[in-house]
Amino acid sequence: MVLDHLKFRAKIMLILVLSAVGMVILVGMALVNLKTEMMDARRLKTQHLVQTATTMVGHYVEQANFGTMMEDDAKKAALEAVAVLRYGDGSYFWITDTSNTMVMDPINQELNGKDLSKITDATGKAVFAAMTDVVAKDGAGFVDYLWPKPGTTEPVGKVAYVQAVADWGWIIGTGVYVDDVDMAFRKELVDQGVRVVVILVLALALSYWIGSTMVVAMGRLNKSMHALADGDVSIEPAGQGRRDEIGDMARAVLVFRDNAVAMQALRGEQEAERVQAESERRRVLAQLADELEAGVSSAAQAVNAAAEKMRGAASGLTEEAEHAASETVIVVSAVDQTAGNVETVAAAAEELNASINEISRQVRQSADIAHDAVQAAERTDVVVRGLTESAARIGEVVGLINTIAAQTNLLALNATIEAARAGDAGKGFAVVAGEVKSLANQTAKATGEISLQISAIQTNTDQVVGAISGIGRTIDKMAEIANSIAAAVEQQGSATQEIARSVSEASKGVQDVGVHMGEVAQAADRTGNAARDMLSASDHLAEDARTLSVGLATFLGEVRKM
């Protein structure tokens, strides 16, 4: 609020000003009411006087109406009675009629019988015409106008009251000057103004004295409060002995001072406790720093040791992966060579199958052309010698396949050993090596069967040789021998087809071994890469451990400084 920003002296003066304004308003209203009452009293007096004169004239009207007096005599008697009436300082009554003609004026008798409608006051108001209008409208009433007093020319205020005498058409009136009312009002205004000024001066002096006393006391108290706020607890607030609000405030400031003294003592104790707590905190921090340094240092050393062990393991794993990769290359090369040899065996088996087919055809021809037995025997002898050579070549191929199978089995064994050394990273390699070993065993089994078939072929060949040597003894027995040869050839054809199928499966197995060995080589490469990554990670771990040690030393240094 605006009052919150005003000084006490200004607030007191504001109260005084508002009081003065209120007093002036009240006095003004009282003076206005006083003037109104004075005017009303004057009007009421005039009204009563006219009513008295009208009553008197009414008596004569009744006399005339009752016949006691003649109307003219009654009017004459009434005019004489009214003419002698006086009140106040010689004030009188006059009588006019409704046509604004003066019937009787006891002072200005020259006006009697004259038309008064043109007579006006200083403002131009037709006075008697206005009186006639009031009577015509209400039967009686007041008329205000300006008229000079007798012996003067200056018009002053005057009020007249007029009332009708209806039976005779008369208007009885009288007027009183109201300038004395104005004079009395002005006198009362001056008197009241003097009283108000005296009261305001006294109130102003009293307010100033009270305000000064309050302002001085409040200033001293304010000074004491500022000193207390600045920490001066030696103050003695002024006004403690007063019994007003200022005294209450002074005693409250004294309570604040006592509380401030207690607070200073409490702050001293708190400061001592704070210093002690700070010392204890430093001691605990130092102890924690030592414990942290010991724990983290040992952990960092353990991390370094683990990193070194990891680095050594990674280095060994890298070497093993490289060795496995080189061994895989050797195995792949051997597998490629085995595949070539198996293809050679397959080609030989196909040639053997063709030879057997040819033998079958020749045997059938020998049965058909028995008469050409000699030529057939010769051709058969040639064919049997070719078969012997083919059987010998097949034996050589079977021996070579056995050698390859033995080498493959040995390589699979070595691969299994290397996979076991590689640990988890070599599990896939071990599976592949097992498959290679299984295929080598199957190849060895197949070559064993081929050896048996070749032995059978050799046996049959011996029988053919015996048969050819006995051709000369009997031609009839040749057909039987030819049939035996045909049966043996058919059996050998089946065996040869089985050999071809086994060799084909061996070729597929060797190809699968090559594919798996390629995967083994890729796995070995991945193992080497992983080992190198682990080696790099171990180096980073060791570096992080050293960084942790340095950071810990810096942190502990800062903690010990706190």
mmCIF file of C-alpha atoms in Angstrom, residues 153-396:
data_model
loop_
_atom_site.group_PDB
_atom_site.id
_atom_site.type_symbol
_atom_site.label_atom_id
_atom_site.label_comp_id
_atom_site.label_asym_id
_atom_site.label_seq_id
_atom_site.Cartn_x
_atom_site.Cartn_y
_atom_site.Cartn_z
ATOM 1 C CA THR A 153 -31.409 52.576 -3.700
ATOM 2 C CA GLU A 154 -29.492 49.296 -3.494
ATOM 3 C CA PRO A 155 -31.769 46.294 -3.944
ATOM 4 C CA VAL A 156 -31.474 43.556 -1.342
ATOM 5 C CA GLY A 157 -33.062 40.189 -0.955
ATOM 6 C CA LYS A 158 -36.684 40.082 0.081
ATOM 7 C CA VAL A 159 -39.247 37.318 0.418
ATOM 8 C CA ALA A 160 -43.003 37.915 0.314
ATOM 9 C CA TYR A 161 -45.921 35.681 1.254
ATOM 10 C CA VAL A 162 -49.253 36.234 -0.431
ATOM 11 C CA GLN A 163 -52.645 34.649 0.209
ATOM 12 C CA ALA A 164 -55.956 35.070 -1.585
ATOM 13 C CA VAL A 165 -59.257 36.340 -0.183
ATOM 14 C CA ALA A 166 -61.384 34.539 -2.694
ATOM 15 C CA ASP A 167 -64.744 36.177 -1.868
ATOM 16 C CA TRP A 168 -63.519 39.673 -2.649
ATOM 17 C CA GLY A 169 -60.726 38.845 -5.180
ATOM 18 C CA TRP A 170 -58.089 40.316 -2.951
ATOM 19 C CA ILE A 171 -54.485 39.216 -2.407
ATOM 20 C CA ILE A 172 -53.020 40.033 1.001
ATOM 21 C CA GLY A 173 -49.250 40.038 1.234
ATOM 22 C CA THR A 174 -46.261 41.183 3.164
ATOM 23 C CA GLY A 175 -42.544 40.979 2.603
ATOM 24 C CA VAL A 176 -39.478 40.847 4.799
ATOM 25 C CA TYR A 177 -35.922 41.654 3.884
ATOM 26 C CA VAL A 178 -33.518 38.749 4.218
ATOM 27 C CA ASP A 179 -30.257 40.665 4.003
ATOM 28 C CA ASP A 180 -30.045 40.404 7.765
ATOM 29 C CA VAL A 181 -30.187 36.639 7.324
ATOM 30 C CA ASP A 182 -27.198 36.841 4.980
ATOM 31 C CA MET A 183 -25.395 39.097 7.454
ATOM 32 C CA ALA A 184 -26.136 36.698 10.296
ATOM 33 C CA PHE A 185 -24.953 33.802 8.087
ATOM 34 C CA ARG A 186 -21.717 35.594 7.229
ATOM 35 C CA LYS A 187 -21.152 36.431 10.898
ATOM 36 C CA GLU A 188 -21.726 32.802 11.838
ATOM 37 C CA LEU A 189 -19.423 31.736 8.989
ATOM 38 C CA VAL A 190 -16.640 33.947 10.316
ATOM 39 C CA ASP A 191 -17.168 32.739 13.874
ATOM 40 C CA GLN A 192 -17.128 29.100 12.833
ATOM 41 C CA GLY A 193 -14.075 29.678 10.609
ATOM 42 C CA VAL A 194 -12.166 31.212 13.501
ATOM 43 C CA ARG A 195 -13.097 28.284 15.707
ATOM 44 C CA VAL A 196 -12.009 25.794 13.033
ATOM 45 C CA VAL A 197 -8.697 27.575 12.470
ATOM 46 C CA VAL A 198 -7.980 27.674 16.198
ATOM 47 C CA ILE A 199 -8.825 24.001 16.539
ATOM 48 C CA LEU A 200 -6.687 23.108 13.506
ATOM 49 C CA VAL A 201 -3.737 25.112 14.801
ATOM 50 C CA LEU A 202 -3.975 23.416 18.178
ATOM 51 C CA ALA A 203 -4.366 20.007 16.500
ATOM 52 C CA LEU A 204 -1.415 20.740 14.219
ATOM 53 C CA ALA A 205 0.773 21.750 17.134
ATOM 54 C CA LEU A 206 -0.294 18.724 19.151
ATOM 55 C CA SER A 207 0.189 16.392 16.174
ATOM 56 C CA TYR A 208 3.582 17.869 15.443
ATOM 57 C CA TRP A 209 4.641 17.424 19.047
ATOM 58 C CA ILE A 210 3.318 13.855 19.186
ATOM 59 C CA GLY A 211 4.851 13.068 15.791
ATOM 60 C CA SER A 212 8.203 14.526 16.762
ATOM 61 C CA THR A 213 8.200 12.537 19.989
ATOM 62 C CA MET A 214 7.347 9.327 18.117
ATOM 63 C CA VAL A 215 9.823 9.985 15.299
ATOM 64 C CA VAL A 216 12.671 10.721 17.709
ATOM 65 C CA ALA A 217 11.877 7.630 19.766
ATOM 66 C CA MET A 218 11.531 5.503 16.649
ATOM 67 C CA GLY A 219 14.805 6.912 15.273
ATOM 68 C CA ARG A 220 16.667 5.948 18.438
ATOM 69 C CA LEU A 221 15.066 2.525 18.392
ATOM 70 C CA ASN A 222 15.902 2.139 14.691
ATOM 71 C CA LYS A 223 19.529 3.022 15.388
ATOM 72 C CA SER A 224 19.658 0.402 18.138
ATOM 73 C CA MET A 225 18.131 -2.215 15.820
ATOM 74 C CA HIS A 226 20.666 -1.460 13.050
ATOM 75 C CA ALA A 227 23.515 -1.728 15.541
ATOM 76 C CA LEU A 228 22.131 -5.063 16.727
ATOM 77 C CA ALA A 229 21.817 -6.243 13.125
ATOM 78 C CA ASP A 230 25.502 -5.334 12.607
ATOM 79 C CA GLY A 231 26.434 -7.589 15.513
ATOM 80 C CA ASP A 232 26.747 -5.018 18.316
ATOM 81 C CA VAL A 233 25.256 -6.780 21.339
ATOM 82 C CA SER A 234 26.345 -4.060 23.775
ATOM 83 C CA ILE A 235 23.455 -1.744 22.847
ATOM 84 C CA GLU A 236 20.858 -0.601 25.346
ATOM 85 C CA PRO A 237 17.579 0.121 23.469
ATOM 86 C CA ALA A 238 16.063 3.513 24.276
ATOM 87 C CA GLY A 239 12.463 3.771 25.500
ATOM 88 C CA GLN A 240 12.307 0.609 27.592
ATOM 89 C CA GLY A 241 10.434 2.469 30.332
ATOM 90 C CA ARG A 242 7.622 3.673 28.045
ATOM 91 C CA ARG A 243 4.189 2.087 28.357
ATOM 92 C CA ASP A 244 3.163 2.543 24.744
ATOM 93 C CA GLU A 245 3.918 0.510 21.599
ATOM 94 C CA ILE A 246 7.383 2.081 21.315
ATOM 95 C CA GLY A 247 8.179 0.748 24.772
ATOM 96 C CA ASP A 248 6.954 -2.700 23.705
ATOM 97 C CA MET A 249 9.221 -2.527 20.640
ATOM 98 C CA ALA A 250 12.188 -1.438 22.775
ATOM 99 C CA ARG A 251 11.654 -4.374 25.113
ATOM 100 C CA ALA A 252 11.339 -6.702 22.083
ATOM 101 C CA VAL A 253 14.673 -5.367 20.771
ATOM 102 C CA LEU A 254 16.148 -6.114 24.190
ATOM 103 C CA VAL A 255 14.929 -9.715 23.813
ATOM 104 C CA PHE A 256 16.550 -9.835 20.356
ATOM 105 C CA ARG A 257 19.800 -8.576 21.874
ATOM 106 C CA ASP A 258 19.769 -11.279 24.549
ATOM 107 C CA ASN A 259 19.021 -13.892 21.875
ATOM 108 C CA ALA A 260 21.886 -12.541 19.744
ATOM 109 C CA VAL A 261 24.267 -12.922 22.696
ATOM 110 C CA ALA A 262 23.082 -16.504 23.118
ATOM 111 C CA MET A 263 23.426 -17.115 19.370
ATOM 112 C CA GLN A 264 27.017 -15.815 19.400
ATOM 113 C CA ALA A 265 27.869 -18.216 22.183
ATOM 114 C CA LEU A 266 26.123 -21.023 20.303
ATOM 115 C CA ARG A 267 27.995 -20.165 17.090
ATOM 116 C CA GLY A 268 31.272 -20.323 19.007
ATOM 117 C CA GLU A 269 30.417 -23.792 20.246
ATOM 118 C CA GLN A 270 29.305 -24.825 16.754
ATOM 119 C CA GLU A 271 32.545 -23.492 15.250
ATOM 120 C CA ALA A 272 34.581 -25.507 17.738
ATOM 121 C CA GLU A 273 32.518 -28.587 16.921
ATOM 122 C CA ARG A 274 32.935 -27.876 13.198
ATOM 123 C CA VAL A 275 36.732 -27.630 13.559
ATOM 124 C CA GLN A 276 36.777 -30.876 15.497
ATOM 125 C CA ALA A 277 34.494 -32.559 12.942
ATOM 126 C CA GLU A 278 36.694 -31.258 10.102
ATOM 127 C CA SER A 279 39.780 -32.712 11.772
ATOM 128 C CA GLU A 280 38.011 -36.031 12.272
ATOM 129 C CA ARG A 281 36.845 -35.969 8.654
ATOM 130 C CA ARG A 282 40.401 -35.400 7.423
ATOM 131 C CA ARG A 283 41.626 -38.278 9.557
ATOM 132 C CA VAL A 284 38.912 -40.615 8.261
ATOM 133 C CA LEU A 285 39.570 -39.529 4.655
ATOM 134 C CA ALA A 286 43.289 -40.186 5.076
ATOM 135 C CA GLN A 287 42.551 -43.618 6.523
ATOM 136 C CA LEU A 288 40.125 -44.411 3.712
ATOM 137 C CA ALA A 289 42.670 -43.164 1.165
ATOM 138 C CA ASP A 290 45.333 -45.490 2.595
ATOM 139 C CA GLU A 291 42.937 -48.430 2.560
ATOM 140 C CA LEU A 292 41.779 -47.586 -0.952
ATOM 141 C CA GLU A 293 45.360 -47.220 -2.154
ATOM 142 C CA ALA A 294 46.310 -50.581 -0.693
ATOM 143 C CA GLY A 295 43.249 -52.341 -2.120
ATOM 144 C CA VAL A 296 43.338 -50.781 -5.570
ATOM 145 C CA SER A 297 47.129 -51.157 -5.858
ATOM 146 C CA SER A 298 46.911 -54.874 -5.125
ATOM 147 C CA ALA A 299 44.024 -55.168 -7.575
ATOM 148 C CA ALA A 300 45.991 -53.286 -10.232
ATOM 149 C CA GLN A 301 48.997 -55.557 -9.668
ATOM 150 C CA ALA A 302 46.733 -58.589 -9.977
ATOM 151 C CA VAL A 303 45.291 -57.157 -13.194
ATOM 152 C CA ASN A 304 48.825 -56.607 -14.531
ATOM 153 C CA ALA A 305 49.793 -60.166 -13.651
ATOM 154 C CA ALA A 306 46.627 -61.532 -15.245
ATOM 155 C CA ALA A 307 47.260 -59.408 -18.320
ATOM 156 C CA GLU A 308 50.798 -60.796 -18.600
ATOM 157 C CA LYS A 309 49.489 -64.353 -18.249
ATOM 158 C CA MET A 310 46.815 -63.617 -20.844
ATOM 159 C CA ARG A 311 49.457 -62.161 -23.102
ATOM 160 C CA GLY A 312 51.601 -65.292 -22.784
ATOM 161 C CA ALA A 313 48.593 -67.528 -23.424
ATOM 162 C CA ALA A 314 47.606 -65.418 -26.422
ATOM 163 C CA SER A 315 51.146 -65.628 -27.805
ATOM 164 C CA GLY A 316 51.144 -69.417 -27.408
ATOM 165 C CA LEU A 317 47.699 -69.681 -28.950
ATOM 166 C CA THR A 318 48.857 -67.561 -31.889
ATOM 167 C CA GLU A 319 51.839 -69.859 -32.462
ATOM 168 C CA GLU A 320 49.629 -72.968 -32.199
ATOM 169 C CA ALA A 321 47.130 -71.454 -34.656
ATOM 170 C CA GLU A 322 49.915 -70.702 -37.124
ATOM 171 C CA HIS A 323 51.284 -74.252 -36.701
ATOM 172 C CA ALA A 324 47.793 -75.710 -37.208
ATOM 173 C CA ALA A 325 47.385 -73.592 -40.343
ATOM 174 C CA SER A 326 50.692 -74.887 -41.768
ATOM 175 C CA GLU A 327 49.753 -78.498 -40.913
ATOM 176 C CA THR A 328 46.369 -77.938 -42.536
ATOM 177 C CA VAL A 329 48.102 -76.843 -45.716
ATOM 178 C CA ILE A 330 50.108 -80.080 -45.679
ATOM 179 C CA VAL A 331 46.947 -82.126 -45.100
ATOM 180 C CA VAL A 332 45.131 -80.315 -47.912
ATOM 181 C CA SER A 333 48.064 -81.053 -50.230
ATOM 182 C CA ALA A 334 47.974 -84.724 -49.253
ATOM 183 C CA VAL A 335 44.223 -84.808 -49.764
ATOM 184 C CA ASP A 336 44.661 -83.319 -53.223
ATOM 185 C CA GLN A 337 47.253 -86.005 -54.036
ATOM 186 C CA THR A 338 44.936 -88.710 -52.679
ATOM 187 C CA ALA A 339 42.120 -87.354 -54.825
ATOM 188 C CA GLY A 340 44.360 -87.665 -57.890
ATOM 189 C CA ASN A 341 45.276 -91.223 -57.003
ATOM 190 C CA VAL A 342 41.641 -92.135 -56.402
ATOM 191 C CA GLU A 343 40.749 -90.737 -59.801
ATOM 192 C CA THR A 344 43.519 -92.921 -61.295
ATOM 193 C CA VAL A 345 42.017 -95.955 -59.549
ATOM 194 C CA ALA A 346 38.614 -95.019 -60.917
ATOM 195 C CA ALA A 347 40.019 -94.850 -64.440
ATOM 196 C CA ALA A 348 41.711 -98.233 -64.001
ATOM 197 C CA ALA A 349 38.456 -99.695 -62.714
ATOM 198 C CA GLU A 350 36.651 -98.397 -65.770
ATOM 199 C CA GLU A 351 39.310 -99.982 -68.010
ATOM 200 C CA LEU A 352 38.952 -103.233 -66.073
ATOM 201 C CA ASN A 353 35.195 -103.132 -66.531
ATOM 202 C CA ALA A 354 35.644 -102.610 -70.260
ATOM 203 C CA SER A 355 38.070 -105.550 -70.392
ATOM 204 C CA ILE A 356 35.630 -107.772 -68.547
ATOM 205 C CA ASN A 357 32.872 -106.810 -70.948
ATOM 206 C CA GLU A 358 35.138 -107.671 -73.842
ATOM 207 C CA ILE A 359 35.965 -111.054 -72.226
ATOM 208 C CA SER A 360 32.265 -111.758 -71.858
ATOM 209 C CA ARG A 361 31.674 -110.976 -75.505
ATOM 210 C CA GLN A 362 34.607 -113.184 -76.564
ATOM 211 C CA VAL A 363 33.380 -116.076 -74.423
ATOM 212 C CA ARG A 364 29.947 -115.856 -75.990
ATOM 213 C CA GLN A 365 31.545 -115.872 -79.427
ATOM 214 C CA SER A 366 33.627 -118.939 -78.458
ATOM 215 C CA ALA A 367 30.422 -120.777 -77.557
ATOM 216 C CA ASP A 368 28.833 -119.777 -80.855
ATOM 217 C CA ILE A 369 31.773 -120.641 -83.076
ATOM 218 C CA ALA A 370 33.121 -123.816 -81.529
ATOM 219 C CA HIS A 371 34.487 -124.826 -84.850
ATOM 220 C CA ASP A 372 36.811 -121.873 -84.663
ATOM 221 C CA ALA A 373 38.034 -123.010 -81.195
ATOM 222 C CA VAL A 374 41.665 -122.854 -82.139
ATOM 223 C CA GLN A 375 41.481 -119.253 -83.342
ATOM 224 C CA ALA A 376 39.320 -118.434 -80.308
ATOM 225 C CA ALA A 377 41.763 -120.175 -77.960
ATOM 226 C CA GLU A 378 44.594 -118.133 -79.386
ATOM 227 C CA ARG A 379 42.596 -114.939 -79.010
ATOM 228 C CA THR A 380 41.609 -116.064 -75.534
ATOM 229 C CA ASP A 381 45.232 -116.679 -74.645
ATOM 230 C CA VAL A 382 46.030 -113.130 -75.726
ATOM 231 C CA VAL A 383 43.094 -111.773 -73.762
ATOM 232 C CA VAL A 384 44.058 -113.812 -70.682
ATOM 233 C CA ARG A 385 47.576 -112.462 -70.771
ATOM 234 C CA GLY A 386 46.092 -108.910 -71.026
ATOM 235 C CA LEU A 387 43.858 -109.752 -68.089
ATOM 236 C CA THR A 388 46.877 -110.930 -66.134
ATOM 237 C CA GLU A 389 48.638 -107.689 -66.866
ATOM 238 C CA SER A 390 45.492 -105.709 -65.937
ATOM 239 C CA ALA A 391 45.194 -107.682 -62.724
ATOM 240 C CA ALA A 392 48.827 -106.914 -61.986
ATOM 241 C CA ARG A 393 48.196 -103.226 -62.659
ATOM 242 C CA ILE A 394 45.094 -103.300 -60.469
ATOM 243 C CA GLY A 395 47.197 -104.869 -57.739
ATOM 244 C CA GLU A 396 49.660 -102.042 -58.045
#
